[in-house]
């Protein structure tokens, strides 16, 4: 624990990552109290103050119907973080289970599971999510589903490769000779040895899940107005570039901050847990 | 003595990229209850293959194994797995780095339902003490133990199964010399106390002389000689055995003389 803290605090980039993510999480959780205009998360109009460049009290300016962009970014973070948690909470267990089974059981099971995984991995992620959304009603829930469907194969492949190398370790043989069940060997013996790599990937992925989900809503396929979302805010403002630059630049920067922050933490975690890429 | 395990004309071939390699070629021997049979040979001689076949990790290509006069099936029952246990060569890899030492030992108790649930924690402590470690080491991770201590834990895990036959796959070769001697002593003591049967695989003849009742010498997948330890060292009949023995480092003049005497007929052959 002490060593982890030392590694974390020694590297200024890790500290930066931790600060960025910490601020984002705090802002999202306490958005109701932190945001200068908490009611601007909804369908509010204030035409007296529409499309204003950043000036007090509108830190990041206002949008086309006069809502405070800073406030809306805080509420959008709340949605983005929820989405990240939900997507990873669904995708990781599925991917990990598939990878463990394919890597440990081997044979025909391995062939079938990994070819299915390959099919998913061979389709460009955004295209896959977009085609999913073409079939579904655009909404936050369906957006999360689409991202989940494209995300689990990465964990299947990661855990598959880890399992294949762990399977050769003596402790697996020992458990097998004792007579432990396959379930025990997979989930109690091999899985704990994959956890550091999985955790590291999850941290880095968190930012990318948010990025992909934002791309979806940028294309109008994700979160629907008036719910604030970083992607749709960028999309809306893009029509008014470069004059009303604050409409796009601040939500865009907001996306960058989360992705960057989680990436830095992921790198720190990799070092702490001794995961090699 | 009643044989505990009989290996009858076992052959094992591996297919590797179109060519098949014969790892064991018509090997037959038996192991009596309570004895320690050393299996020696160079790497590639088939001694690890025979260990894996006895453990049921590999199936023999042909031939049969009888355990307590009953043929060992391809798929081993839990009871048979319990009866034949393994201590591996490398204690660094044989213990799960992410589980406590106690959890590794306890697995054997849980799988074979040995003792009641509540008593298993105490049983793990007893097993640790039996191999000369403090009972409270159960909570430690393998990383916190030395090589010798880890091997003691691996032995405790094998003992936890209450098996009759232990296959020891070079259990001391990854340890330094002093630790090696202590672990060998421990293994000898345990065998006596628990009336266990050992198949002790090694390439170290000094270890063989220390612990084995009989020695089986393997060369290129064939069993070339099997004899009581004292006879084998005093009067090795097979030239390969002589070469093996003469390769042992000697420390005294008497040993050097013995080695030279063993080498003479060999040189005469050339």
Coordinates of C-alpha atoms in Angstrom, one line a residue:
Chain A
X1 CA 0.0 0.0 0.0
X2 CA 2.8 2.4 1.0
X3 CA 4.7 1.4 -2.2
X4 CA 1.6 2.1 -4.3
X5 CA 1.2 5.5 -2.8
X6 CA 4.8 6.2 -3.4
X7 CA 4.7 5.3 -7.1
X8 CA 1.5 7.3 -7.5
X9 CA 2.8 10.5 -5.9
X10 CA 6.3 10.3 -7.4
X11 CA 5.0 10.7 -10.9
X12 CA 3.5 14.2 -11.5
X13 CA 1.4 12.8 -14.4
X14 CA -0.3 10.3 -12.1
X15 CA -1.1 13.0 -9.6
X16 CA -2.5 15.1 -12.5
X17 CA -4.6 12.1 -13.6
X18 CA -5.9 11.5 -10.1
X19 CA -6.7 15.2 -9.7
X20 CA -8.6 15.4 -13.0
X21 CA -10.6 12.3 -12.4
X22 CA -11.2 13.2 -8.8
X23 CA -12.6 16.7 -9.8
X24 CA -14.8 15.2 -12.5
X25 CA -16.3 12.6 -10.2
X26 CA -16.8 15.1 -7.4
X27 CA -18.4 17.6 -9.9
X28 CA -20.7 14.9 -11.3
X29 CA -21.8 13.6 -7.9
X30 CA -22.4 17.1 -6.4
X31 CA -23.6 18.7 -9.6
X32 CA -26.8 19.9 -8.0
X33 CA -24.8 21.9 -5.4
X34 CA -21.8 22.9 -7.5
X35 CA -23.5 24.0 -10.7
X36 CA -24.3 27.7 -10.8
X37 CA -27.6 27.0 -12.6
X38 CA -28.7 23.5 -11.6
X39 CA -32.1 23.8 -13.4
X40 CA -30.3 24.3 -16.7
X41 CA -29.8 20.5 -17.0
X42 CA -33.4 20.3 -18.4
X43 CA -35.5 22.1 -21.0
X44 CA -35.1 25.6 -19.7
X45 CA -35.0 28.7 -22.0
X46 CA -33.6 32.0 -21.1
X47 CA -33.6 34.0 -24.4
X48 CA -32.3 37.1 -22.7
X49 CA -28.9 35.4 -22.3
X50 CA -28.7 33.1 -25.3
X51 CA -25.4 32.3 -27.1
X52 CA -23.2 34.4 -24.8
X53 CA -19.4 34.2 -24.9
X54 CA -17.8 33.2 -21.5
X55 CA -18.4 36.0 -19.0
X56 CA -19.5 36.1 -15.3
X57 CA -21.6 34.2 -14.2
X58 CA -21.5 32.1 -17.4
X59 CA -18.0 30.6 -17.0
X60 CA -18.1 28.7 -20.3
X61 CA -20.8 30.9 -22.0
X62 CA -24.4 30.0 -22.8
X63 CA -25.9 27.8 -25.5
X64 CA -28.5 28.7 -28.1
X65 CA -31.4 28.8 -25.7
X66 CA -29.5 30.6 -22.9
X67 CA -28.5 27.7 -20.7
X68 CA -25.2 27.8 -18.8
X69 CA -22.7 25.5 -20.6
X70 CA -20.6 25.0 -17.4
X71 CA -23.6 23.7 -15.5
X72 CA -24.6 21.4 -18.4
X73 CA -21.1 19.9 -18.6
X74 CA -21.3 19.0 -14.9
X75 CA -24.6 17.2 -15.4
X76 CA -23.3 15.6 -18.6
X77 CA -20.4 14.2 -16.6
X78 CA -22.9 12.5 -14.4
X79 CA -24.4 10.7 -17.3
X80 CA -21.0 9.9 -18.9
X81 CA -19.7 8.4 -15.7
X82 CA -22.8 6.3 -15.1
X83 CA -22.6 5.1 -18.6
X84 CA -18.9 4.1 -18.2
X85 CA -19.7 2.2 -15.0
X86 CA -22.7 0.4 -16.5
X87 CA -21.0 -0.6 -19.7
X88 CA -17.9 -1.9 -18.0
X89 CA -20.0 -3.6 -15.3
X90 CA -21.8 -5.5 -18.1
X91 CA -18.9 -6.0 -20.6
X92 CA -16.1 -7.1 -18.3
X93 CA -17.8 -10.1 -16.6
X94 CA -19.0 -11.4 -20.0
X95 CA -15.6 -10.9 -21.6
X96 CA -13.7 -12.3 -18.7
X97 CA -15.9 -15.4 -18.5
X98 CA -15.6 -16.1 -22.3
X99 CA -11.8 -15.6 -22.2
X100 CA -11.4 -17.9 -19.1
X101 CA -13.5 -20.7 -20.6
X102 CA -11.8 -20.4 -24.1
X103 CA -8.3 -20.2 -22.6
X104 CA -8.7 -23.0 -20.0
X105 CA -11.0 -25.6 -21.7
X106 CA -9.4 -25.2 -25.1
X107 CA -10.3 -27.5 -28.0
X108 CA -13.6 -26.9 -29.9
X109 CA -14.9 -24.6 -27.2
X110 CA -11.9 -22.4 -27.6
X111 CA -12.3 -22.4 -31.3
X112 CA -16.0 -21.4 -31.3
X113 CA -15.7 -18.7 -28.6
X114 CA -12.6 -17.1 -30.0
X115 CA -13.9 -17.0 -33.6
X116 CA -17.1 -15.3 -32.3
X117 CA -14.9 -12.8 -30.5
X118 CA -12.8 -12.3 -33.6
X119 CA -15.9 -11.4 -35.6
X120 CA -16.8 -8.7 -33.2
X121 CA -13.2 -7.4 -33.1
X122 CA -13.0 -7.3 -36.8
X123 CA -15.8 -4.7 -37.2
X124 CA -14.7 -1.2 -36.5
X125 CA -16.1 -0.3 -33.0
X126 CA -18.1 2.8 -34.0
X127 CA -19.6 1.1 -37.1
X128 CA -20.7 -1.8 -34.9
X129 CA -22.3 0.5 -32.4
X130 CA -23.9 2.6 -35.1
X131 CA -25.4 -0.4 -36.8
X132 CA -26.8 -1.6 -33.5
X133 CA -28.3 1.8 -32.9
X134 CA -29.8 1.7 -36.4
X135 CA -31.9 -1.2 -35.2
X136 CA -32.7 0.4 -31.9
X137 CA -34.4 3.5 -30.7
X138 CA -31.8 6.1 -29.9
X139 CA -31.7 6.4 -26.1
X140 CA -29.2 6.3 -23.2
X141 CA -30.1 2.7 -22.4
X142 CA -29.7 1.5 -26.0
X143 CA -26.5 3.5 -26.3
X144 CA -25.1 1.7 -23.3
X145 CA -26.2 -1.7 -24.8
X146 CA -24.5 -0.9 -28.1
X147 CA -21.3 0.1 -26.5
X148 CA -21.4 -3.0 -24.2
X149 CA -21.8 -5.3 -27.2
X150 CA -18.7 -3.9 -28.9
X151 CA -16.7 -3.8 -25.7
X152 CA -16.7 -7.3 -24.2
X153 CA -14.6 -9.0 -26.9
X154 CA -11.6 -6.9 -25.8
X155 CA -11.8 -8.5 -22.4
X156 CA -12.4 -11.9 -23.9
X157 CA -9.2 -11.6 -25.9
X158 CA -7.2 -10.1 -23.0
X159 CA -8.2 -12.8 -20.5
X160 CA -7.9 -15.5 -23.1
X161 CA -4.2 -14.7 -23.6
X162 CA -3.6 -14.4 -19.9
X163 CA -5.3 -17.7 -19.2
X164 CA -3.3 -19.5 -21.9
X165 CA -0.1 -18.5 -20.2
X166 CA -1.3 -19.0 -16.6
X167 CA -2.6 -22.5 -17.5
X168 CA 1.1 -23.6 -17.8
X169 CA 1.9 -22.6 -14.3
X170 CA 2.5 -25.2 -11.6
X171 CA -0.3 -24.0 -9.4
X172 CA -2.9 -24.9 -12.1
X173 CA -1.4 -28.4 -12.4
X174 CA -1.4 -28.7 -8.6
X175 CA -5.1 -27.9 -8.4
X176 CA -5.9 -30.3 -11.2
X177 CA -3.9 -33.1 -9.6
X178 CA -5.7 -32.5 -6.3
X179 CA -9.0 -32.8 -8.2
X180 CA -10.4 -29.3 -8.0
X181 CA -13.3 -28.5 -10.4
X182 CA -12.8 -26.6 -13.6
X183 CA -14.8 -23.8 -12.1
X184 CA -12.5 -23.6 -9.2
X185 CA -9.4 -23.6 -11.3
X186 CA -10.8 -20.9 -13.6
X187 CA -12.3 -18.5 -11.2
X188 CA -10.3 -19.1 -8.0
X189 CA -6.9 -19.9 -9.3
X190 CA -6.4 -18.3 -12.7
X191 CA -8.7 -15.3 -12.5
X192 CA -7.0 -13.7 -9.4
X193 CA -3.8 -13.7 -11.4
X194 CA -5.5 -11.8 -14.3
X195 CA -7.0 -9.2 -12.1
X196 CA -4.2 -6.6 -12.3
X197 CA -4.3 -6.6 -16.1
X198 CA -8.1 -6.4 -16.1
X199 CA -8.1 -3.5 -13.6
X200 CA -5.5 -1.6 -15.6
X201 CA -7.4 -2.1 -18.8
X202 CA -10.7 -1.1 -17.2
X203 CA -9.3 2.2 -15.9
X204 CA -7.9 3.1 -19.3
X205 CA -11.1 1.9 -21.0
X206 CA -13.3 4.0 -18.8
X207 CA -12.2 7.1 -20.7
X208 CA -12.6 5.5 -24.0
X209 CA -16.1 4.2 -23.2
X210 CA -17.1 7.7 -22.5
X211 CA -15.4 8.8 -25.8
X212 CA -17.3 6.3 -27.9
X213 CA -20.6 7.0 -26.2
X214 CA -20.0 10.7 -26.9
X215 CA -19.3 9.9 -30.5
X216 CA -22.6 8.0 -30.6
X217 CA -24.6 11.0 -29.2
X218 CA -22.5 13.3 -31.5
X219 CA -24.1 11.4 -34.3
X220 CA -27.5 11.7 -32.6
X221 CA -27.7 8.1 -31.7
X222 CA -27.2 8.2 -28.0
X223 CA -28.6 10.4 -25.2
X224 CA -31.5 12.5 -26.5
X225 CA -32.1 16.2 -25.7
X226 CA -32.8 17.9 -23.4
X227 CA -30.6 15.6 -21.3
X228 CA -27.2 17.2 -21.3
X229 CA -24.5 15.1 -23.0
X230 CA -21.0 16.0 -24.0
X231 CA -21.3 14.5 -27.5
X232 CA -24.6 16.1 -28.4
X233 CA -23.4 19.4 -27.1
X234 CA -20.4 19.3 -29.4
X235 CA -22.6 18.3 -32.3
X236 CA -25.0 21.1 -31.6
X237 CA -22.3 23.7 -31.4
X238 CA -20.4 22.5 -34.4
X239 CA -22.8 24.2 -36.7
X240 CA -21.9 27.6 -35.3
X241 CA -18.1 27.4 -35.5
X242 CA -16.0 29.4 -35.4
X243 CA -18.1 32.3 -34.2
X244 CA -19.7 30.7 -31.2
X245 CA -16.6 28.6 -30.4
X246 CA -17.6 28.1 -26.7
X247 CA -20.5 25.9 -27.7
X248 CA -18.1 23.2 -28.9
X249 CA -14.7 23.9 -27.3
X250 CA -15.8 23.5 -23.7
X251 CA -17.7 20.3 -24.0
X252 CA -14.9 19.0 -26.2
X253 CA -12.3 19.9 -23.6
X254 CA -14.5 18.2 -21.0
X255 CA -14.3 14.9 -23.0
X256 CA -10.6 15.3 -23.3
X257 CA -10.2 15.8 -19.6
X258 CA -11.9 12.5 -18.6
X259 CA -10.2 10.4 -21.3
X260 CA -6.8 11.9 -20.4
X261 CA -7.4 11.6 -16.7
X262 CA -8.3 7.9 -16.8
X263 CA -5.4 7.2 -19.1
X264 CA -2.9 8.7 -16.7
X265 CA -4.4 6.7 -13.8
X266 CA -4.3 3.6 -15.9
X267 CA -0.6 4.1 -16.6
X268 CA 0.0 4.6 -12.9
X269 CA -2.0 1.5 -12.0
X270 CA 0.0 -0.6 -14.6
X271 CA 3.2 0.4 -12.8
X272 CA 1.8 -0.2 -9.3
X273 CA 0.4 -3.6 -10.2
X274 CA 3.4 -4.6 -12.2
X275 CA 1.4 -5.3 -15.4
X276 CA 3.4 -5.4 -18.6
X277 CA 1.7 -4.5 -21.8
Chain B
X1 CA 6.0 -57.0 -0.3
X2 CA 2.7 -56.3 -2.0
X3 CA 3.0 -54.0 -5.0
X4 CA 1.1 -50.8 -4.6
X5 CA 1.5 -49.7 -8.2
X6 CA 2.4 -51.9 -11.2
X7 CA 3.4 -50.3 -14.5
X8 CA 3.0 -52.9 -17.3
X9 CA 4.6 -52.5 -20.7
X10 CA 3.8 -48.8 -20.9
X11 CA 4.6 -47.0 -24.1
X12 CA 4.0 -43.3 -24.8
X13 CA 4.4 -41.5 -28.1
X14 CA 4.0 -37.8 -28.7
X15 CA 3.0 -36.5 -32.1
X16 CA 5.0 -33.4 -32.9
X17 CA 4.5 -31.8 -36.3
X18 CA 4.1 -35.0 -38.3
X19 CA 6.8 -37.0 -36.6
X20 CA 6.1 -39.0 -33.5
X21 CA 8.5 -39.1 -30.6
X22 CA 8.6 -42.2 -28.5
X23 CA 9.0 -40.9 -24.9
X24 CA 8.5 -44.2 -23.2
X25 CA 9.1 -47.6 -24.8
X26 CA 7.7 -50.8 -23.1
X27 CA 8.4 -49.8 -19.6
X28 CA 7.4 -52.2 -16.8
X29 CA 8.1 -52.0 -13.1
X30 CA 6.3 -52.2 -9.8
X31 CA 6.4 -50.1 -6.7
X32 CA 5.9 -51.9 -3.3
X33 CA 3.8 -50.3 -0.6
X34 CA 6.1 -48.3 1.7
X35 CA 9.1 -48.2 -0.5
X36 CA 10.9 -45.2 -2.1
X37 CA 11.7 -45.9 -5.8
X38 CA 14.0 -43.3 -7.3
X39 CA 13.6 -42.7 -11.0
X40 CA 16.8 -41.4 -12.5
X41 CA 17.9 -40.4 -16.0
X42 CA 19.0 -37.4 -18.0
X43 CA 16.5 -34.8 -19.3
X44 CA 14.6 -36.4 -22.1
X45 CA 15.0 -39.9 -20.7
X46 CA 11.3 -40.2 -20.1
X47 CA 11.3 -39.9 -16.3
X48 CA 8.9 -37.0 -16.2
X49 CA 6.7 -38.7 -18.7
X50 CA 6.3 -41.7 -16.5
X51 CA 5.5 -39.4 -13.6
X52 CA 2.8 -37.7 -15.6
X53 CA 1.3 -41.1 -16.6
X54 CA 1.2 -42.3 -13.0
X55 CA -0.6 -39.1 -12.1
X56 CA -3.0 -39.5 -14.9
X57 CA -2.0 -36.2 -16.6
X58 CA -1.1 -38.2 -19.7
X59 CA -2.7 -41.4 -21.0
X60 CA -0.3 -44.1 -22.0
X61 CA -0.4 -44.9 -25.7
X62 CA -0.3 -48.6 -24.8
X63 CA 0.2 -50.7 -21.7
X64 CA -1.6 -50.5 -18.3
X65 CA -1.2 -49.3 -14.8
X66 CA -2.5 -51.2 -11.8
X67 CA -3.0 -49.4 -8.5
X68 CA -3.8 -51.8 -5.6
X69 CA -4.4 -54.5 -8.2
X70 CA -7.0 -52.5 -10.0
X71 CA -6.5 -50.9 -13.4
X72 CA -6.2 -47.1 -13.4
X73 CA -8.8 -45.7 -15.7
X74 CA -8.1 -42.8 -18.1
X75 CA -10.4 -40.5 -16.2
X76 CA -9.5 -40.7 -12.6
X77 CA -12.1 -40.7 -9.8
X78 CA -11.7 -38.2 -7.0
X79 CA -10.7 -41.1 -4.7
X80 CA -7.8 -42.1 -7.1
X81 CA -6.7 -38.5 -7.4
X82 CA -6.6 -38.4 -3.6
X83 CA -4.6 -41.6 -3.4
X84 CA -1.8 -40.4 -5.8
X85 CA -0.4 -36.9 -5.2
X86 CA 2.4 -34.8 -6.6
X87 CA 5.1 -32.5 -5.3
X88 CA 6.5 -30.4 -8.2
X89 CA 10.0 -29.3 -8.9
X90 CA 9.5 -25.6 -8.8
X91 CA 7.8 -24.3 -5.6
X92 CA 7.8 -20.8 -7.0
X93 CA 5.3 -21.7 -9.6
X94 CA 3.5 -24.6 -7.8
X95 CA 1.9 -22.2 -5.3
X96 CA -0.6 -19.6 -6.5
X97 CA 1.0 -16.2 -5.9
X98 CA -2.4 -14.6 -5.4
X99 CA -3.7 -17.0 -2.7
X100 CA -2.5 -17.5 0.8
X101 CA -0.4 -20.5 1.6
X102 CA -3.3 -21.7 3.9
X103 CA -5.8 -21.5 1.0
X104 CA -3.6 -23.6 -1.2
X105 CA -3.4 -26.3 1.4
X106 CA -7.0 -26.0 2.3
X107 CA -8.1 -26.7 -1.3
X108 CA -7.1 -30.3 -0.9
X109 CA -9.2 -30.6 2.3
X110 CA -12.2 -29.0 0.7
X111 CA -12.0 -31.0 -2.5
X112 CA -11.8 -34.3 -0.7
X113 CA -14.1 -33.3 2.1
X114 CA -11.5 -34.2 4.7
X115 CA -12.6 -33.3 8.3
X116 CA -15.5 -31.1 9.1
X117 CA -15.5 -27.5 7.7
X118 CA -14.9 -25.9 11.1
X119 CA -11.9 -28.1 11.8
X120 CA -10.1 -27.5 8.5
X121 CA -8.4 -24.3 9.5
X122 CA -6.9 -26.0 12.4
X123 CA -6.0 -29.0 10.2
X124 CA -4.1 -26.6 7.9
X125 CA -2.1 -25.4 10.9
X126 CA -1.3 -29.0 11.9
X127 CA -0.1 -29.8 8.4
X128 CA 2.2 -26.7 8.4
X129 CA 3.6 -27.8 11.7
X130 CA 4.2 -31.3 10.4
X131 CA 6.4 -29.9 7.7
X132 CA 8.3 -27.7 10.2
X133 CA 6.6 -24.4 9.6
X134 CA 4.7 -22.3 12.2
X135 CA 0.9 -22.7 11.9
X136 CA 0.4 -19.0 11.5
X137 CA 2.2 -19.1 8.2
X138 CA -1.2 -20.1 6.7
X139 CA -2.1 -16.4 6.2
X140 CA 1.1 -15.6 4.4
X141 CA 1.5 -15.2 0.6
X142 CA 4.0 -17.5 -1.1
X143 CA 6.1 -14.4 -2.0
X144 CA 6.8 -14.0 1.7
X145 CA 8.4 -17.4 2.0
X146 CA 11.9 -18.7 1.0
X147 CA 12.3 -21.4 -1.6
X148 CA 12.7 -24.2 1.0
X149 CA 9.6 -22.9 3.0
X150 CA 7.6 -22.9 -0.2
X151 CA 8.6 -26.5 -0.9
X152 CA 7.5 -27.4 2.6
X153 CA 4.1 -25.9 1.9
X154 CA 3.9 -27.9 -1.3
X155 CA 4.7 -31.0 0.6
X156 CA 2.0 -30.1 3.2
X157 CA -0.5 -29.7 0.5
X158 CA 0.3 -33.2 -0.9
X159 CA 0.0 -34.6 2.7
X160 CA -3.3 -32.9 3.1
X161 CA -4.8 -35.3 0.6
X162 CA -3.8 -38.2 2.8
X163 CA -2.6 -40.1 -0.2
X164 CA -0.8 -43.4 -0.4
X165 CA 1.6 -42.7 -3.2
X166 CA 3.5 -39.5 -3.6
X167 CA 5.2 -38.6 -6.9
X168 CA 8.1 -36.3 -6.1
X169 CA 9.2 -34.6 -9.3
X170 CA 12.7 -33.3 -8.6
X171 CA 11.4 -31.8 -5.3
X172 CA 14.9 -30.6 -4.2
X173 CA 16.6 -29.6 -7.5
X174 CA 15.4 -26.0 -7.3
X175 CA 16.8 -25.5 -3.8
X176 CA 20.2 -24.7 -2.5
X177 CA 22.3 -27.5 -1.0
X178 CA 21.7 -26.9 2.7
X179 CA 18.0 -26.5 2.2
X180 CA 18.0 -29.5 0.0
X181 CA 19.4 -31.7 2.8
X182 CA 16.7 -30.5 5.2
X183 CA 13.9 -31.1 2.8
X184 CA 15.2 -34.6 2.1
X185 CA 15.3 -35.3 5.8
X186 CA 11.8 -34.1 6.1
X187 CA 10.6 -36.2 3.3
X188 CA 12.3 -39.3 4.8
X189 CA 10.7 -38.6 8.2
X190 CA 7.3 -38.1 6.7
X191 CA 7.5 -41.3 4.8
X192 CA 8.3 -43.3 7.9
X193 CA 5.7 -41.6 10.0
X194 CA 2.9 -41.9 7.5
X195 CA 4.0 -45.1 5.8
X196 CA 3.9 -43.5 2.4
X197 CA 5.2 -44.8 -0.9
X198 CA 7.4 -42.5 -3.0
X199 CA 8.3 -42.3 -6.6
X200 CA 11.2 -39.9 -6.4
X201 CA 12.2 -38.5 -9.8
X202 CA 15.6 -36.9 -9.8
X203 CA 18.8 -36.6 -11.8
X204 CA 20.9 -36.2 -8.7
X205 CA 22.4 -39.5 -7.6
X206 CA 23.6 -38.0 -4.3
X207 CA 20.0 -37.5 -3.5
X208 CA 19.2 -41.1 -4.6
X209 CA 21.7 -42.6 -2.3
X210 CA 20.2 -40.6 0.5
X211 CA 16.6 -41.5 0.3
X212 CA 15.8 -44.3 -2.2
X213 CA 15.3 -48.0 -1.5
X214 CA 15.5 -49.0 -5.1
X215 CA 16.5 -47.1 -8.3
X216 CA 15.1 -47.3 -11.8
X217 CA 17.4 -45.9 -14.4
X218 CA 15.9 -44.5 -17.6
X219 CA 17.6 -43.8 -20.9
X220 CA 15.9 -42.6 -24.0
X221 CA 12.5 -43.8 -22.9
X222 CA 13.7 -47.3 -21.8
X223 CA 14.1 -48.7 -18.4
X224 CA 17.7 -49.9 -18.6
X225 CA 18.2 -51.0 -15.0
X226 CA 16.3 -51.4 -11.8
X227 CA 18.0 -52.5 -8.6
X228 CA 18.2 -51.9 -4.9
X229 CA 20.2 -48.7 -4.2
X230 CA 23.2 -50.3 -2.5
X231 CA 23.5 -52.9 -5.3
X232 CA 23.2 -50.3 -8.0
X233 CA 26.0 -48.1 -6.6
X234 CA 28.3 -51.0 -5.7
X235 CA 27.8 -52.9 -8.9
X236 CA 26.0 -51.1 -11.7
X237 CA 25.4 -53.6 -14.5
X238 CA 24.4 -51.3 -17.3
X239 CA 27.1 -49.1 -19.0
X240 CA 24.7 -46.1 -18.9
X241 CA 24.3 -46.5 -15.2
X242 CA 28.0 -46.5 -14.8
X243 CA 28.4 -43.3 -16.7
X244 CA 25.7 -41.7 -14.6
X245 CA 27.3 -42.7 -11.4
X246 CA 30.8 -41.6 -12.5
X247 CA 29.4 -38.2 -13.4
X248 CA 28.6 -37.5 -9.7
X249 CA 31.1 -35.1 -8.2
X250 CA 33.2 -36.8 -5.5
X251 CA 34.6 -35.4 -2.3
X252 CA 36.8 -38.1 -0.8
X253 CA 39.6 -40.2 -2.2
X254 CA 37.5 -43.3 -1.5
X255 CA 34.8 -42.0 -3.7
X256 CA 37.2 -41.1 -6.3
X257 CA 38.6 -44.6 -6.3
X258 CA 35.1 -46.0 -6.6
X259 CA 34.4 -43.8 -9.5
X260 CA 37.6 -44.7 -11.3
X261 CA 36.9 -48.4 -10.8
X262 CA 33.5 -47.9 -12.3
X263 CA 34.9 -46.1 -15.2
X264 CA 37.5 -48.7 -16.2
X265 CA 35.2 -51.2 -17.9
X266 CA 33.5 -48.4 -19.7
X267 CA 36.8 -47.1 -21.1
X268 CA 37.7 -50.6 -22.1
X269 CA 34.5 -50.7 -24.1
X270 CA 35.5 -47.8 -26.2

